[in-house]
């Protein structure tokens, strides 16, 4: 069934939840993949399912056991995948995945962060062992990182975070976004529709220690030819087949394919909101839609050609 507008009661927050008057929601591919059942066993928890998990707004009610947030706080929250709830005027969020947003961070910027920036942050810090304290992330030399689909929601944050982690960044995107991706800090940018771009060859001849693969449809042999001996590909779109390849690679090679499954953490969301506040992380907004036209935002996300984030505002 396709998306429809329905009237539902304003949800009531449970003990450890807050009720947010939504000011902005951002869409992610996981929203429509959940609706289409592509991510089975991740399915909507109940129907009608209100999609979208990334919201910013103002708290209008707090549950009885909420200790760190209060009515009137401007916040950013990551809602759960099964509950969703973001494409609405009001949404309930868990206290443990809600952080305060100061006036320097707009609602649209805040709502853009949860899935896209948290997953880029998780990949870089937990899998690629990049840290953001000015060091090289181990080994003395800056790591060589490739970010594919660097013009997308995840990729545009990944480029900036990798640079904050002192990496050398090669990025792929379409020709129309090369200047943008360079302006986000990428050292080298490849047009993915050219033979060199499709081959992922670094113009300076570098091999990659880490690939953040935010694109789909790139073969292992293409990555293999460009990885260092112990290089890794972090797969943002794992499938049952790629999970099997990942397990097999562990047995035969030091070059690894690692599936990424986002495990959102409040302190990381807080960290990212602060980066935005301090002007160290920019959000590129592809387009904004009103809630009454959310179906157009939905189609835009499914189309797969957004530059940055798609925002819906009530
Ligand atoms: N595992 C997780 O926890 C997790 C978390 C977040 C996201 N993801 C997944 O990560 C993927 C990326 O998410 P997203 O939000 O960044 O998607 P997105 O914003 O929809 O990505 C769109 C962008 O990707 C570019 N692109 C598409 N194919 C490309 C290719 N082969 N090479 C270079 N650029 C390409 C497009 O450029 P053009 O318009 O020029 O084609 C467009 O700018 C999705 O599959 C998503 O489901 C997974």
mmCIF file with all atom_site columns, N, CA and C in Angstrom, residues 31-57:
data_model
loop_
_atom_site.group_PDB
_atom_site.id
_atom_site.type_symbol
_atom_site.label_atom_id
_atom_site.label_alt_id
_atom_site.label_comp_id
_atom_site.label_asym_id
_atom_site.label_entity_id
_atom_site.label_seq_id
_atom_site.pdbx_PDB_ins_code
_atom_site.Cartn_x
_atom_site.Cartn_y
_atom_site.Cartn_z
_atom_site.occupancy
_atom_site.B_iso_or_equiv
_atom_site.pdbx_formal_charge
_atom_site.auth_seq_id
_atom_site.auth_comp_id
_atom_site.auth_asym_id
_atom_site.auth_atom_id
_atom_site.pdbx_PDB_model_num
ATOM 1  N N  . UNK A 1 31 ? 13.272 4.342  5.522  1.00 0.00 ? 31 UNK A N  1
ATOM 2  C CA . UNK A 1 31 ? 11.835 4.580  5.729  1.00 0.00 ? 31 UNK A CA 1
ATOM 3  C C  . UNK A 1 31 ? 11.011 3.845  4.674  1.00 0.00 ? 31 UNK A C  1
ATOM 4  N N  . UNK A 1 32 ? 11.361 4.070  3.398  1.00 0.00 ? 32 UNK A N  1
ATOM 5  C CA . UNK A 1 32 ? 10.549 3.414  2.362  1.00 0.00 ? 32 UNK A CA 1
ATOM 6  C C  . UNK A 1 32 ? 10.920 1.938  2.210  1.00 0.00 ? 32 UNK A C  1
ATOM 7  N N  . UNK A 1 33 ? 12.166 1.582  2.583  1.00 0.00 ? 33 UNK A N  1
ATOM 8  C CA . UNK A 1 33 ? 12.520 0.149  2.535  1.00 0.00 ? 33 UNK A CA 1
ATOM 9  C C  . UNK A 1 33 ? 11.717 -0.615 3.598  1.00 0.00 ? 33 UNK A C  1
ATOM 10 N N  . UNK A 1 34 ? 11.502 0.016  4.755  1.00 0.00 ? 34 UNK A N  1
ATOM 11 C CA . UNK A 1 34 ? 10.677 -0.621 5.793  1.00 0.00 ? 34 UNK A CA 1
ATOM 12 C C  . UNK A 1 34 ? 9.247  -0.767 5.294  1.00 0.00 ? 34 UNK A C  1
ATOM 13 N N  . UNK A 1 35 ? 8.726  0.308  4.679  1.00 0.00 ? 35 UNK A N  1
ATOM 14 C CA . UNK A 1 35 ? 7.341  0.258  4.202  1.00 0.00 ? 35 UNK A CA 1
ATOM 15 C C  . UNK A 1 35 ? 7.156  -0.817 3.138  1.00 0.00 ? 35 UNK A C  1
ATOM 16 N N  . UNK A 1 36 ? 8.183  -0.981 2.295  1.00 0.00 ? 36 UNK A N  1
ATOM 17 C CA . UNK A 1 36 ? 8.062  -1.972 1.211  1.00 0.00 ? 36 UNK A CA 1
ATOM 18 C C  . UNK A 1 36 ? 8.389  -3.392 1.680  1.00 0.00 ? 36 UNK A C  1
ATOM 19 N N  . UNK A 1 37 ? 8.807  -3.542 2.946  1.00 0.00 ? 37 UNK A N  1
ATOM 20 C CA . UNK A 1 37 ? 9.115  -4.883 3.466  1.00 0.00 ? 37 UNK A CA 1
ATOM 21 C C  . UNK A 1 37 ? 10.471 -5.408 3.021  1.00 0.00 ? 37 UNK A C  1
ATOM 22 N N  . UNK A 1 38 ? 11.299 -4.517 2.409  1.00 0.00 ? 38 UNK A N  1
ATOM 23 C CA . UNK A 1 38 ? 12.602 -4.946 1.877  1.00 0.00 ? 38 UNK A CA 1
ATOM 24 C C  . UNK A 1 38 ? 13.546 -5.348 3.014  1.00 0.00 ? 38 UNK A C  1
ATOM 25 N N  . UNK A 1 39 ? 13.325 -4.783 4.187  1.00 0.00 ? 39 UNK A N  1
ATOM 26 C CA . UNK A 1 39 ? 14.267 -5.008 5.288  1.00 0.00 ? 39 UNK A CA 1
ATOM 27 C C  . UNK A 1 39 ? 13.807 -6.101 6.243  1.00 0.00 ? 39 UNK A C  1
ATOM 28 N N  . UNK A 1 40 ? 12.859 -6.942 5.795  1.00 0.00 ? 40 UNK A N  1
ATOM 29 C CA . UNK A 1 40 ? 12.386 -8.018 6.656  1.00 0.00 ? 40 UNK A CA 1
ATOM 30 C C  . UNK A 1 40 ? 13.562 -8.659 7.374  1.00 0.00 ? 40 UNK A C  1
ATOM 31 N N  . UNK A 1 41 ? 13.570 -8.914 8.676  1.00 0.00 ? 41 UNK A N  1
ATOM 32 C CA . UNK A 1 41 ? 12.425 -8.881 9.583  1.00 0.00 ? 41 UNK A CA 1
ATOM 33 C C  . UNK A 1 41 ? 12.116 -7.514 10.218 1.00 0.00 ? 41 UNK A C  1
ATOM 34 N N  . UNK A 1 42 ? 12.780 -6.423 9.772  1.00 0.00 ? 42 UNK A N  1
ATOM 35 C CA . UNK A 1 42 ? 12.357 -5.116 10.295 1.00 0.00 ? 42 UNK A CA 1
ATOM 36 C C  . UNK A 1 42 ? 11.049 -4.738 9.602  1.00 0.00 ? 42 UNK A C  1
ATOM 37 N N  . UNK A 1 43 ? 9.991  -4.680 10.381 1.00 0.00 ? 43 UNK A N  1
ATOM 38 C CA . UNK A 1 43 ? 8.673  -4.356 9.825  1.00 0.00 ? 43 UNK A CA 1
ATOM 39 C C  . UNK A 1 43 ? 8.013  -3.316 10.729 1.00 0.00 ? 43 UNK A C  1
ATOM 40 N N  . UNK A 1 44 ? 7.061  -2.560 10.218 1.00 0.00 ? 44 UNK A N  1
ATOM 41 C CA . UNK A 1 44 ? 6.350  -1.633 11.091 1.00 0.00 ? 44 UNK A CA 1
ATOM 42 C C  . UNK A 1 44 ? 5.729  -2.376 12.270 1.00 0.00 ? 44 UNK A C  1
ATOM 43 N N  . UNK A 1 45 ? 5.797  -1.750 13.474 1.00 0.00 ? 45 UNK A N  1
ATOM 44 C CA . UNK A 1 45 ? 5.288  -2.403 14.678 1.00 0.00 ? 45 UNK A CA 1
ATOM 45 C C  . UNK A 1 45 ? 3.772  -2.437 14.734 1.00 0.00 ? 45 UNK A C  1
ATOM 46 N N  . UNK A 1 46 ? 3.114  -1.422 14.153 1.00 0.00 ? 46 UNK A N  1
ATOM 47 C CA . UNK A 1 46 ? 1.647  -1.414 14.147 1.00 0.00 ? 46 UNK A CA 1
ATOM 48 C C  . UNK A 1 46 ? 1.157  -0.573 12.961 1.00 0.00 ? 46 UNK A C  1
ATOM 49 N N  . UNK A 1 47 ? -0.113 -0.731 12.636 1.00 0.00 ? 47 UNK A N  1
ATOM 50 C CA . UNK A 1 47 ? -0.686 0.014  11.509 1.00 0.00 ? 47 UNK A CA 1
ATOM 51 C C  . UNK A 1 47 ? -1.842 0.881  11.990 1.00 0.00 ? 47 UNK A C  1
ATOM 52 N N  . UNK A 1 48 ? -2.112 2.056  11.459 1.00 0.00 ? 48 UNK A N  1
ATOM 53 C CA . UNK A 1 48 ? -1.327 2.618  10.362 1.00 0.00 ? 48 UNK A CA 1
ATOM 54 C C  . UNK A 1 48 ? 0.076  2.990  10.846 1.00 0.00 ? 48 UNK A C  1
ATOM 55 N N  . UNK A 1 49 ? 1.069  2.658  10.039 1.00 0.00 ? 49 UNK A N  1
ATOM 56 C CA . UNK A 1 49 ? 2.451  2.978  10.388 1.00 0.00 ? 49 UNK A CA 1
ATOM 57 C C  . UNK A 1 49 ? 2.751  4.386  9.887  1.00 0.00 ? 49 UNK A C  1
ATOM 58 N N  . UNK A 1 50 ? 3.259  5.226  10.778 1.00 0.00 ? 50 UNK A N  1
ATOM 59 C CA . UNK A 1 50 ? 3.677  6.573  10.369 1.00 0.00 ? 50 UNK A CA 1
ATOM 60 C C  . UNK A 1 50 ? 5.179  6.518  10.160 1.00 0.00 ? 50 UNK A C  1
ATOM 61 N N  . UNK A 1 51 ? 5.649  6.661  8.920  1.00 0.00 ? 51 UNK A N  1
ATOM 62 C CA . UNK A 1 51 ? 7.075  6.478  8.666  1.00 0.00 ? 51 UNK A CA 1
ATOM 63 C C  . UNK A 1 51 ? 7.919  7.640  9.175  1.00 0.00 ? 51 UNK A C  1
ATOM 64 N N  . UNK A 1 52 ? 9.213  7.398  9.146  1.00 0.00 ? 52 UNK A N  1
ATOM 65 C CA . UNK A 1 52 ? 10.279 8.353  9.429  1.00 0.00 ? 52 UNK A CA 1
ATOM 66 C C  . UNK A 1 52 ? 10.673 8.351  10.912 1.00 0.00 ? 52 UNK A C  1
ATOM 67 N N  . UNK A 1 53 ? 11.984 8.407  11.114 1.00 0.00 ? 53 UNK A N  1
ATOM 68 C CA . UNK A 1 53 ? 12.535 8.250  12.468 1.00 0.00 ? 53 UNK A CA 1
ATOM 69 C C  . UNK A 1 53 ? 13.345 9.452  12.932 1.00 0.00 ? 53 UNK A C  1
ATOM 70 N N  . UNK A 1 54 ? 13.552 10.438 12.055 1.00 0.00 ? 54 UNK A N  1
ATOM 71 C CA . UNK A 1 54 ? 14.480 11.522 12.391 1.00 0.00 ? 54 UNK A CA 1
ATOM 72 C C  . UNK A 1 54 ? 13.717 12.832 12.534 1.00 0.00 ? 54 UNK A C  1
ATOM 73 N N  . UNK A 1 55 ? 13.615 13.329 13.752 1.00 0.00 ? 55 UNK A N  1
ATOM 74 C CA . UNK A 1 55 ? 12.789 14.522 13.957 1.00 0.00 ? 55 UNK A CA 1
ATOM 75 C C  . UNK A 1 55 ? 13.514 15.574 14.795 1.00 0.00 ? 55 UNK A C  1
ATOM 76 N N  . UNK A 1 56 ? 13.065 16.810 14.609 1.00 0.00 ? 56 UNK A N  1
ATOM 77 C CA . UNK A 1 56 ? 13.461 17.903 15.501 1.00 0.00 ? 56 UNK A CA 1
ATOM 78 C C  . UNK A 1 56 ? 12.209 18.698 15.821 1.00 0.00 ? 56 UNK A C  1
ATOM 79 N N  . UNK A 1 57 ? 12.141 19.215 17.021 1.00 0.00 ? 57 UNK A N  1
ATOM 80 C CA . UNK A 1 57 ? 10.971 19.991 17.421 1.00 0.00 ? 57 UNK A CA 1
ATOM 81 C C  . UNK A 1 57 ? 11.074 20.399 18.872 1.00 0.00 ? 57 UNK A C  1
#
